[in-house]
Structures are given as structure tokens and as C-alpha cells.
Tab-separated table of C-alpha atoms and ligand atoms in Angstrom:
chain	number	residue	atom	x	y	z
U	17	UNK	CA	4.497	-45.595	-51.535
U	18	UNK	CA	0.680	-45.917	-50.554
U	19	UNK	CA	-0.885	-43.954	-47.632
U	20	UNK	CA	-3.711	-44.795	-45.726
U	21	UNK	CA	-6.389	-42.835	-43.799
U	22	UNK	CA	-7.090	-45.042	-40.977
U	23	UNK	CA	-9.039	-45.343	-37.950
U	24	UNK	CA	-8.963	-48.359	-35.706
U	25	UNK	CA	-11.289	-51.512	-35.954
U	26	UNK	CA	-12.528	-51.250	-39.609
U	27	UNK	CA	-9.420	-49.824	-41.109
U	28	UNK	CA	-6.399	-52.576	-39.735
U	29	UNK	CA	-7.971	-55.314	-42.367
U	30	UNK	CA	-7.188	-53.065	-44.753
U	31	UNK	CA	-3.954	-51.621	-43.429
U	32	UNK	CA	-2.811	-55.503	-43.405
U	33	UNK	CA	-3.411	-56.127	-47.092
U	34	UNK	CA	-0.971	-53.710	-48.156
U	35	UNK	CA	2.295	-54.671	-47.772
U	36	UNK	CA	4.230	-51.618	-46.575
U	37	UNK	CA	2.036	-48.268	-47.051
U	38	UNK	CA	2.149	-45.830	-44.196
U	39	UNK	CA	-0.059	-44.591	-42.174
U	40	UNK	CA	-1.911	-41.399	-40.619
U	41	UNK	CA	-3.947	-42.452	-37.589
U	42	UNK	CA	-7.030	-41.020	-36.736
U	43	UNK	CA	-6.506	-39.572	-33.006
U	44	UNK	CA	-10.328	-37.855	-32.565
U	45	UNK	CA	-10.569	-40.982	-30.119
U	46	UNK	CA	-7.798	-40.562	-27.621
U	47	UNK	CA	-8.853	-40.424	-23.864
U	48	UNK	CA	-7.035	-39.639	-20.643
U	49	UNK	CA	-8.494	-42.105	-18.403
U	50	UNK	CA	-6.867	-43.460	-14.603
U	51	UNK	CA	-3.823	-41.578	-15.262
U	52	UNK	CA	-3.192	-42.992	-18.605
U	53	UNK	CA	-3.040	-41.382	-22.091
U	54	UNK	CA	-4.845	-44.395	-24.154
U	55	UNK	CA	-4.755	-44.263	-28.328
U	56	UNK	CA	-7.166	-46.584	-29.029
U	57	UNK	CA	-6.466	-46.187	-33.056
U	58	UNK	CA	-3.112	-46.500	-32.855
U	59	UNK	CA	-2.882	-48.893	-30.943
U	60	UNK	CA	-5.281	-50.952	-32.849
U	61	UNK	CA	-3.161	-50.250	-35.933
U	62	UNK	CA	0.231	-51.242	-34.055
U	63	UNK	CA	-1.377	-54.509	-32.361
U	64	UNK	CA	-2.912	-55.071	-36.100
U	65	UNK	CA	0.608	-54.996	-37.767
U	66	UNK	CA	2.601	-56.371	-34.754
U	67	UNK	CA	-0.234	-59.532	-35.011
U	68	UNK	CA	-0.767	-59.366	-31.072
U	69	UNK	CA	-4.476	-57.699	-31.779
U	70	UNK	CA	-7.392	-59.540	-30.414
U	71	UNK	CA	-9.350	-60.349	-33.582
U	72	UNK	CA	-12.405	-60.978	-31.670
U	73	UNK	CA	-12.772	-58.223	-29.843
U	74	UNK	CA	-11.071	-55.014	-32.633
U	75	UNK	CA	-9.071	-53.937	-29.964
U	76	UNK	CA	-6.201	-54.616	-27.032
U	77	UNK	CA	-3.542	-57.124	-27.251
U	78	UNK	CA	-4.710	-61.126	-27.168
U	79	UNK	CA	-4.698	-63.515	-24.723
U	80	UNK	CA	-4.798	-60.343	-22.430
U	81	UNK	CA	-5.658	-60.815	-18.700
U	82	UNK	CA	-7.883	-57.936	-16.777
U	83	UNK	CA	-6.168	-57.775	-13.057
U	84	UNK	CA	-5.443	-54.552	-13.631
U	85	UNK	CA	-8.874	-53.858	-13.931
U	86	UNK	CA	-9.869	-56.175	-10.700
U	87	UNK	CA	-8.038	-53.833	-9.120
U	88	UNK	CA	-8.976	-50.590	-9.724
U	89	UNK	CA	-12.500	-51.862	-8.651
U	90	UNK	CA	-11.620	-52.795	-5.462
U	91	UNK	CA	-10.557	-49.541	-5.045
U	92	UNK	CA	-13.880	-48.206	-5.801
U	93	UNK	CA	-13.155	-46.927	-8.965
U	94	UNK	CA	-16.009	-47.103	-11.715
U	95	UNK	CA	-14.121	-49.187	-14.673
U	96	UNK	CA	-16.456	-48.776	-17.154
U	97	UNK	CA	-13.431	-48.796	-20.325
U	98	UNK	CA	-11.134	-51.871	-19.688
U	99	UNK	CA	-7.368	-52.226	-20.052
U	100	UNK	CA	-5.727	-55.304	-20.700
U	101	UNK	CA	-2.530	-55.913	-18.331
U	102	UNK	CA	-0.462	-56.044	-21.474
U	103	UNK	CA	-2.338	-53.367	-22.843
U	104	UNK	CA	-2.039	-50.962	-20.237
U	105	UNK	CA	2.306	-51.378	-20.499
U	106	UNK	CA	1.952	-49.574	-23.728
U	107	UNK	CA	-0.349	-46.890	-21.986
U	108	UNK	CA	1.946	-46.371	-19.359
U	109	UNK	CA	5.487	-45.772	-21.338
U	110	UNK	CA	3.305	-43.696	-23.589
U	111	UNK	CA	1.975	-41.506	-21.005
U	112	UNK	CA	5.015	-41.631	-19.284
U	113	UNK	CA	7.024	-40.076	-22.384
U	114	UNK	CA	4.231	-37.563	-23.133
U	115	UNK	CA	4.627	-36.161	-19.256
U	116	UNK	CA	8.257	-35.723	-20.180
U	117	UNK	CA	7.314	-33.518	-23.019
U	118	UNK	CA	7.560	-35.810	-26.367
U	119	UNK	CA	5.207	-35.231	-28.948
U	120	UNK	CA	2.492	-38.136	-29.850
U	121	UNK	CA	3.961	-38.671	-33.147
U	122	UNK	CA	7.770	-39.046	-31.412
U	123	UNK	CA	6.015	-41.799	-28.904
U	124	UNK	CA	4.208	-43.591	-31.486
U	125	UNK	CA	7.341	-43.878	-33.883
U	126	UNK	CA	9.165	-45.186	-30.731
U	127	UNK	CA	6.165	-47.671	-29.927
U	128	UNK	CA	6.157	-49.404	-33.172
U	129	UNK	CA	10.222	-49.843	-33.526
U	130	UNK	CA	10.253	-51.674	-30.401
U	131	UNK	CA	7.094	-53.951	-32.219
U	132	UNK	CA	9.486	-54.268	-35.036
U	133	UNK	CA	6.932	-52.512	-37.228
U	134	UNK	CA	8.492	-51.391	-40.320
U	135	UNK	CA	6.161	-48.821	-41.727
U	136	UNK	CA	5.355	-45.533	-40.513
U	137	UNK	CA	2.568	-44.966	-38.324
U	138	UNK	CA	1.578	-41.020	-37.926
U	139	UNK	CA	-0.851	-39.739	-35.791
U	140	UNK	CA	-2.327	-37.262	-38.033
U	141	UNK	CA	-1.810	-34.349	-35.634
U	142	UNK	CA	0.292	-34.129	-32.193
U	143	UNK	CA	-2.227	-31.191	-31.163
U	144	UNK	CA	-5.033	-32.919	-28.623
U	145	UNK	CA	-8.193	-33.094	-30.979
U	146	UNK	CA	-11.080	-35.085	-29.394
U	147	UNK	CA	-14.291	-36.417	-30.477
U	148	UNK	CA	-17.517	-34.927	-28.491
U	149	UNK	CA	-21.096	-36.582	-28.968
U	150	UNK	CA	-23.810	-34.471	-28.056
U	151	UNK	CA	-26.617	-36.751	-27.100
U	152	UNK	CA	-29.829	-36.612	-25.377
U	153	UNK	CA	-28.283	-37.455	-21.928
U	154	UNK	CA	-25.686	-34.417	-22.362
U	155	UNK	CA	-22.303	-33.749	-24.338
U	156	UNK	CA	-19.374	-36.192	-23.878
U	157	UNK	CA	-16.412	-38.003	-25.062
U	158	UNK	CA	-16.858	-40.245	-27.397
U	159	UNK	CA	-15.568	-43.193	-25.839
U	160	UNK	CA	-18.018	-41.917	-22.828
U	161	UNK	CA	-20.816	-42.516	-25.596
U	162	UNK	CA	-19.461	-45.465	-27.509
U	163	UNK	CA	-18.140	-47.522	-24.295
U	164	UNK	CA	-19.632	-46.490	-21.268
U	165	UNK	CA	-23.477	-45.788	-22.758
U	166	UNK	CA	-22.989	-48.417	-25.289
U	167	UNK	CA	-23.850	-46.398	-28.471
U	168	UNK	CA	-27.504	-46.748	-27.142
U	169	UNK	CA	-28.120	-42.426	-26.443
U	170	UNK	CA	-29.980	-40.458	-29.414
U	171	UNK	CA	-26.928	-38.536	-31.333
U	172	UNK	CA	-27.667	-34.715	-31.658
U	173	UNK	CA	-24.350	-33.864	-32.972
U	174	UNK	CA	-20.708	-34.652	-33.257
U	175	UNK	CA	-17.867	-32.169	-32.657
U	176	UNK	CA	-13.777	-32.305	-32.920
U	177	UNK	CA	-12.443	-30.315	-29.915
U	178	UNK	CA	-9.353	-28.602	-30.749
U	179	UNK	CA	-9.493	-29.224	-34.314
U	180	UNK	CA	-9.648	-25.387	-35.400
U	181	UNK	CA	-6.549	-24.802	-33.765
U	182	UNK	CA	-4.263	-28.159	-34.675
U	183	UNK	CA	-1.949	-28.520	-36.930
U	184	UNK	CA	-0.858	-31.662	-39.036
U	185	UNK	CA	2.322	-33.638	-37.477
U	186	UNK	CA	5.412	-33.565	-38.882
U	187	UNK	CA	5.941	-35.076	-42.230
U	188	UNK	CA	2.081	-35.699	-42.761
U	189	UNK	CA	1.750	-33.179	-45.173
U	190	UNK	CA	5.124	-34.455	-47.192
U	191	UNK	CA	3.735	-38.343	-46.934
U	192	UNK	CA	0.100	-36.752	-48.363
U	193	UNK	CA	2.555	-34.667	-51.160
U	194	UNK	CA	4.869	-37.304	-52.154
U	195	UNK	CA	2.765	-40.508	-51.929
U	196	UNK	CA	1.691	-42.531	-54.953
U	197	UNK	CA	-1.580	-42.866	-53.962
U	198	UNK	CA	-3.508	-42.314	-50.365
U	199	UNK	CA	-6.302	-44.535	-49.421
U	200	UNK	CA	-9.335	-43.361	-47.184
U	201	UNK	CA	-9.955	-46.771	-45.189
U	202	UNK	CA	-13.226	-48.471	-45.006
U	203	UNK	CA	-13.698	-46.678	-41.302
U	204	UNK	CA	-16.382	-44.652	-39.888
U	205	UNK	CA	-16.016	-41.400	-41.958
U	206	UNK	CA	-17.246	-39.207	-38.752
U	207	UNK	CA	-15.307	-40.731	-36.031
U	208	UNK	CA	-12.239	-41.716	-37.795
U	209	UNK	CA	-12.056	-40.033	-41.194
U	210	UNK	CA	-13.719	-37.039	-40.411
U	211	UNK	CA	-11.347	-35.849	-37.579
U	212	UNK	CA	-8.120	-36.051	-39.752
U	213	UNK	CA	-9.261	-34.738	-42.397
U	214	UNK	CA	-10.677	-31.607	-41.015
U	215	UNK	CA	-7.505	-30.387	-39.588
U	216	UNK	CA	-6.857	-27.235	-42.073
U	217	UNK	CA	-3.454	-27.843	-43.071
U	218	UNK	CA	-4.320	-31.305	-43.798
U	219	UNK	CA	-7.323	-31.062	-45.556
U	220	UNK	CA	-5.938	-28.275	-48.009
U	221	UNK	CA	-3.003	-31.404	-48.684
U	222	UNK	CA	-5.802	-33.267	-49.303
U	223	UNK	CA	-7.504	-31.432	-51.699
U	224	UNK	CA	-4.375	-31.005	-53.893
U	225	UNK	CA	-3.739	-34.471	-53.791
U	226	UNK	CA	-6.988	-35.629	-55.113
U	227	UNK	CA	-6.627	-36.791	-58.524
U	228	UNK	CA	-4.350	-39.451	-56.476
U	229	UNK	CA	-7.394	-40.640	-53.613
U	230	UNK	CA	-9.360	-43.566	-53.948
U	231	UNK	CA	-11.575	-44.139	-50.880
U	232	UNK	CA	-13.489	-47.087	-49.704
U	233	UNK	CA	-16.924	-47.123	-48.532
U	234	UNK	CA	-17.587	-48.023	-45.092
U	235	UNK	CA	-21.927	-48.512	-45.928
U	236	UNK	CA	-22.956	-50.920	-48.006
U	237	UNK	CA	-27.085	-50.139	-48.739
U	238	UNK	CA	-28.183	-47.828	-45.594
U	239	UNK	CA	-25.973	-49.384	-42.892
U	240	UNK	CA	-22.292	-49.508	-41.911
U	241	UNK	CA	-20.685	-52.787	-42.105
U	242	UNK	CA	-19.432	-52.311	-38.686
U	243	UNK	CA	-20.057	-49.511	-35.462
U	244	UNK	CA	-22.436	-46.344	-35.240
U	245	UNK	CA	-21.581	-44.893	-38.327
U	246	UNK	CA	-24.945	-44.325	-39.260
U	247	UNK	CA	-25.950	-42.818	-36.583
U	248	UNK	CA	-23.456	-40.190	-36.931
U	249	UNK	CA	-23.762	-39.983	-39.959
U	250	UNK	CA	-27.321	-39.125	-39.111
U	251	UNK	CA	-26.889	-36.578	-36.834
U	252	UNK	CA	-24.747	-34.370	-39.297
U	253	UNK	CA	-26.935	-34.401	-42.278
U	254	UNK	CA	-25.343	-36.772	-44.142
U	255	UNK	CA	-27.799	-39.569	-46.032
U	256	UNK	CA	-26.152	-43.226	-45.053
U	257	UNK	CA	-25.496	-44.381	-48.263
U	258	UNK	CA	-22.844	-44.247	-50.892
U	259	UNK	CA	-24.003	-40.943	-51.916
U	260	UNK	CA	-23.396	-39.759	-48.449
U	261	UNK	CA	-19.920	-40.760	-48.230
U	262	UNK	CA	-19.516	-38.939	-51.959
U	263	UNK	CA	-20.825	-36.358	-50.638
U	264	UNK	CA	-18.785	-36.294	-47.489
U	265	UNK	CA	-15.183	-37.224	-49.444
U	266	UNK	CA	-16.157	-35.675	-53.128
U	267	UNK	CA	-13.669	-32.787	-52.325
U	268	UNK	CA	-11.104	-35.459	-51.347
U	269	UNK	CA	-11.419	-38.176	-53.386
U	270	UNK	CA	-11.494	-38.718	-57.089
U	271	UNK	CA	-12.289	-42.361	-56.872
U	272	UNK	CA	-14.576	-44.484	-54.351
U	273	UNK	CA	-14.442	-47.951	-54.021
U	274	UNK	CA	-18.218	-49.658	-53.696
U	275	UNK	CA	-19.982	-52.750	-52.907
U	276	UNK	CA	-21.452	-54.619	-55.781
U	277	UNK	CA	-24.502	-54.524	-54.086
U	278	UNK	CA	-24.623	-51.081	-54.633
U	279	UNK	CA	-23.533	-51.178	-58.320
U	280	UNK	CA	-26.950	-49.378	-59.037
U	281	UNK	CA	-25.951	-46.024	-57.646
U	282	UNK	CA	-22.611	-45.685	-59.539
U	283	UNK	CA	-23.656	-43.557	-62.044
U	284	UNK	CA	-25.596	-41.280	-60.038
U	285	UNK	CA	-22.355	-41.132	-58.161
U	286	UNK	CA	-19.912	-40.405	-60.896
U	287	UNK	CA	-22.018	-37.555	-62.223
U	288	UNK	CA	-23.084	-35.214	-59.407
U	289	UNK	CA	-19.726	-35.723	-57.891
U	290	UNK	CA	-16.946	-35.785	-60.628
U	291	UNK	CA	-15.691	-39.120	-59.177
U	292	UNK	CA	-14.670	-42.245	-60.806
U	293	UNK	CA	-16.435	-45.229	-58.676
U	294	UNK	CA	-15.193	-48.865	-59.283
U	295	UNK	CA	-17.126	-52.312	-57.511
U	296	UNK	CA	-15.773	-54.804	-56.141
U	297	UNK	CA	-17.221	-57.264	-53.065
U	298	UNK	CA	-16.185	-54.778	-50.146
U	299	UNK	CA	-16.279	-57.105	-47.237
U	300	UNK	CA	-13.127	-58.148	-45.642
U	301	UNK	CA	-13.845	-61.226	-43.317
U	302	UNK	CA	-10.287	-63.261	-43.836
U	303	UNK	CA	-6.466	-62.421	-44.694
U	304	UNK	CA	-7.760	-63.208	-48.444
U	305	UNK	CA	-10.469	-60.986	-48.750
U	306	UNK	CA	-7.588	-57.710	-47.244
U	307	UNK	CA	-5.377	-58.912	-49.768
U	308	UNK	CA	-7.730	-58.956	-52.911
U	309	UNK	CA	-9.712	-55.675	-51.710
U	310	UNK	CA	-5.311	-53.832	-51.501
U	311	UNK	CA	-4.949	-55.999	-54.718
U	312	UNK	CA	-7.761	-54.227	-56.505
U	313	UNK	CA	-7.122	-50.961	-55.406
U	314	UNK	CA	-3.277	-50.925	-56.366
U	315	UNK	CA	-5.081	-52.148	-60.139
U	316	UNK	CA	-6.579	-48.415	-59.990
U	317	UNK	CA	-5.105	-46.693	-62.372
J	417	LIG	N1	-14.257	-50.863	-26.559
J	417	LIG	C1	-15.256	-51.319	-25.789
J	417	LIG	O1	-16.361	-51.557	-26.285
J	417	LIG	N2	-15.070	-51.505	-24.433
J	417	LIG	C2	-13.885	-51.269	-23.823
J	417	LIG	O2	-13.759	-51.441	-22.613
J	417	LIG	C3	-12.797	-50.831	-24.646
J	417	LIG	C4	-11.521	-50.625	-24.134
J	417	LIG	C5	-10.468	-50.275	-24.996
J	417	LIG	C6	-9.166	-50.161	-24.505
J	417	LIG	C7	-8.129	-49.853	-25.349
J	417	LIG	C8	-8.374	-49.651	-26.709
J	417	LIG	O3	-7.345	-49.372	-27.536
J	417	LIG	C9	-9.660	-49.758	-27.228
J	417	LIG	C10	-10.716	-50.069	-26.387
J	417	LIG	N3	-12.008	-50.205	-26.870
J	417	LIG	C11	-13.036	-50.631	-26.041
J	417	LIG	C12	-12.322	-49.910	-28.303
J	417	LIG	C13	-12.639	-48.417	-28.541
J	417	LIG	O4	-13.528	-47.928	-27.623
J	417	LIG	C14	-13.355	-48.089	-29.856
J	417	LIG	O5	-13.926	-49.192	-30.465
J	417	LIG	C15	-12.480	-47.354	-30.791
J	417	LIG	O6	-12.059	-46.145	-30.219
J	417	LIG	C16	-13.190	-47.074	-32.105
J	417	LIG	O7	-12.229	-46.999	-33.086
């Protein structure tokens, strides 16, 4: 069975052109926000599977309607992250079952049964880990950054809160142990790689298993094919590139999947960081292009 690294947006096209690999869901982006407990990875990943995800937009269910929304403004509340009315039933039975003491992974197991999802999803740890930006207008959540400031503040710095002290969900390390081969998903590798796969217990999984990773690179040239990946990328030192990502996965990964644009830099690759790199047209913008990119990865050998 495959396993996937995933985070949310950049990852589902991916996630959809394997058949039935499971799953570990980034959860660095996870906000409690008017009273709910909102996923936004994992719910991007069920919606994605389920085939209720608005295409358009990366994220909430489509054909969603925003009264919930309407309301909370006429309240006076300052609705700067919207919820879909659909969207926000999911929010509510999962906070609901987290106030009653069930673990994230638990909820999220019970969310996708009822979607009549058949493979697992796993939130890579049931511990809170968030994702802080420090910017030039302060530090704050991520979504805070991403949503409400529109990615538009300088990044300083990015940070996982709680990650030091979280531990990997149960079975996560058996799925990393026992899988044929795990996939790092074409996501942002310092919002939505980078929190999963700095939680200890994980990463040491990680590193065992890497003879058996192949990741894909989310930057094709010096830009990310989708979000502010470069500019975190930035902020921690890492070059935006394919080399960066090496660099970032190397003690991870043993293969990386590249653009052909970037065919050039293979070598380089392959030698300062013992990995085996293999091209291929990257970009995923139909159901074709997820399958052939999940067809030529299985063809790894
Ligand atoms: N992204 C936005 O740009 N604006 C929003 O109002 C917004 C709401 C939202 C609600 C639920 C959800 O699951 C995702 C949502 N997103 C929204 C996307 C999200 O902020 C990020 O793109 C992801 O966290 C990045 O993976």
C-alpha cells in the first residue's frame, strides 16, 4: 500500500491519482475560530476524495452558500476566514466530538466513513501543533497571515507550536513501517510537509524508511506552482529551487520527482545529495495529468 504526505490544496490532485493509498494529513494549519475546531487539510483531502471539493476555490464543499457567515456579521463579528453552511456541519460534529474528549485522528476516521471514503486518512499527530508566521506586523497564526493579511506581510520566520512535545497518532508510525512506498506530495514543504515531518517520532520513521520515499517537487525554476511557498521557504534559509527542496527532504527521501524544465539540475542533485531524481512534466491541471504523474511514480522502482 502507498502513503502519502499531504497537505491540502496542492496535495488532493495527487492524492486522487492513486487509487487507494492512505494518508497522513498535515495538521500545522488547524485553527479554533467562532467556536469551531476547523482542519482545513483534512478537510480538503476528505472533500477531495468524497468529490464535494470546490475545485475553484482548493477548499470547502461546492455549491456552498455563506449565511452562516451573513450572520455572524450582523452580529458584529469580524469574518475575515469564511465557512461554507455545509462546511461548517463538518466543523461543528468535529468540534463537538473533540469537546467530548475524542482524539483528532478518532474524529477524522469517523468523518470520512460517513463520506464513504475508503482509505485511511491520519492526521499525522492528535497533539495540537500549529503553524506561527513571524512577520513584520507581529507573530501569528498562519491562517491569520495567509487569510486574513493575504500572504502580503514580509515573512521573518516560521515556527510549529507544540511540535517538540507531539507525538505521531496512532498507527502512523506502522503505515510509515509497513508501506510499500510513501510519497511526499507536491505541497508547500514548510507549511504542509515541514510540520509532519518534524514531529520526532515521525521523522526518525522517516528516516528509516527512506530507501522507500520518492517526493515530488512543489517549485518548478524559483517559484512554487501554487501558494507562498517561496516565501517561506525564504525566510528559513532554504534556496527556492529543486536544490532547496533536496536539501530540505535529502534525509527523507531517496528519490525526487522534477519538472522537465528543470532537467538541468538533476545531476547536481543526485550527487551532493545521494538521491535518485527522475523528470517527468510535474503539473497536474486535469484528472489525466493526477493519473499519469501516480502512474509514473508507481513505475519507480
Ligand atoms: N482560504 C482563504 O483564502 N480564505 C478563506 O476564507 C478560507 C476559508 C477556509 C475555510 C475552511 C477551509 O478548510 C479552508 C479555508 N481556506 C480559506 C483555505 C486555507 O486557508 C488554506 O489555503 C489552507 O490552510 C492551506 O492549505
Amino acid at each position: 500500500m502507498y502513503l502519502i504526505l499531504a497537505g491540502g490544496t496542492g496535495s488532493i490532485k495527487l492524492v486522487r491519482g492513486f487509487d487507494n493509498a492512505n494518508i497522513i494529513s498535515n495538521v500545522g494549519d488547524n485553527i479554533w475560530l467562532y467556536g469551531l475546531y476547523i482542519c482545513p487539510d483534512i478537510d480538503t483531502i476528505m472533500y477531495g476524495l468524497a468529490d464535494i471539493l470546490d475545485k475553484n476555490r482548493g477548499w470547502g464543499i461546492k455549491n456552498d452558500t455563506f449565511n452562516f457567515m451573513k450572520q455572524l456579521r450582523y452580529y458584529g463579528i469580524d469574518t475575515w476566514f469564511s465557512i461554507g453552511d455545509k462546511d461548517l456541519a463538518t466543523h461543528i460534529l468535529r468540534s463537538e466530538m473533540i469537546r467530548e474528549g475524542k482524539r483528532l485522528s478518532e474524529i477524522t476516521d469517523i468523518l470520512r466513513r460517513r463520506l464513504s471514503i475508503g482509505r485511511r486518512i491520519l492526521p499525522a499527530t492528535d497533539d495540537r501543533v500549529e503553524t506561527y508566521i513571524e512577520s513584520n506586523n507581529g507573530i501569528m497564526h498562519l491562517q491569520e497571515f495567509w487569510v486574513k493579511h493575504k500572504g502580503m506581510l514580509d515573512v521573518k520566520n516560521v515556527f510549529y507550536k507544540g511540535i517538540d512535545d507531539a507525538k505521531a497518532s496512532d498507527y502512523v508510525l506502522d503505515l510509515i513501517a509497513n508501506a510499500e512506498r510513501i510519497v511526499i506530495a507536491p505541497a508547500n514543504p514548510i507549511s504542509s510537509i515541514n510540520p509532519i515531518i518534524s514531529i520526532k517520532d515521525i521523522r526518525k520513521a522517516l528516516i528509516d524508511a527512506r530507501d522507500k520515499c520518492i517526493a515530488v517537487s512543489p517549485i518548478i525554476g524559483t517559484s512554487a506552482i501554487s501558494g507562498p511557498a517561496a516565501k517561506y521557504m525564504q525566510a528559513l534559509g532554504y534556496d527556492v529551487s529543486i536544490y532547496g527542496i533536496a536539501d530540505l527532504y535529502s534525509s527523507i527521501t531517496s528519490s525526487l520527482v522534477i519538472d522537465k524544465s528543470d532537467e538541468k539540475y538533476s545531476n547536481i542533485i543526485s550527487t551532493k545529495f545521494d538521491i535518485d531524481v527522475y523528470i517527468t512534466d510535474i503539473v497536474m491541471r486535469n484528472n489525466e495529468d493526477e493519473r499519469r504523474l501516480a502512474d509514473f511514480i508507481k513505475n519507480i522502482k
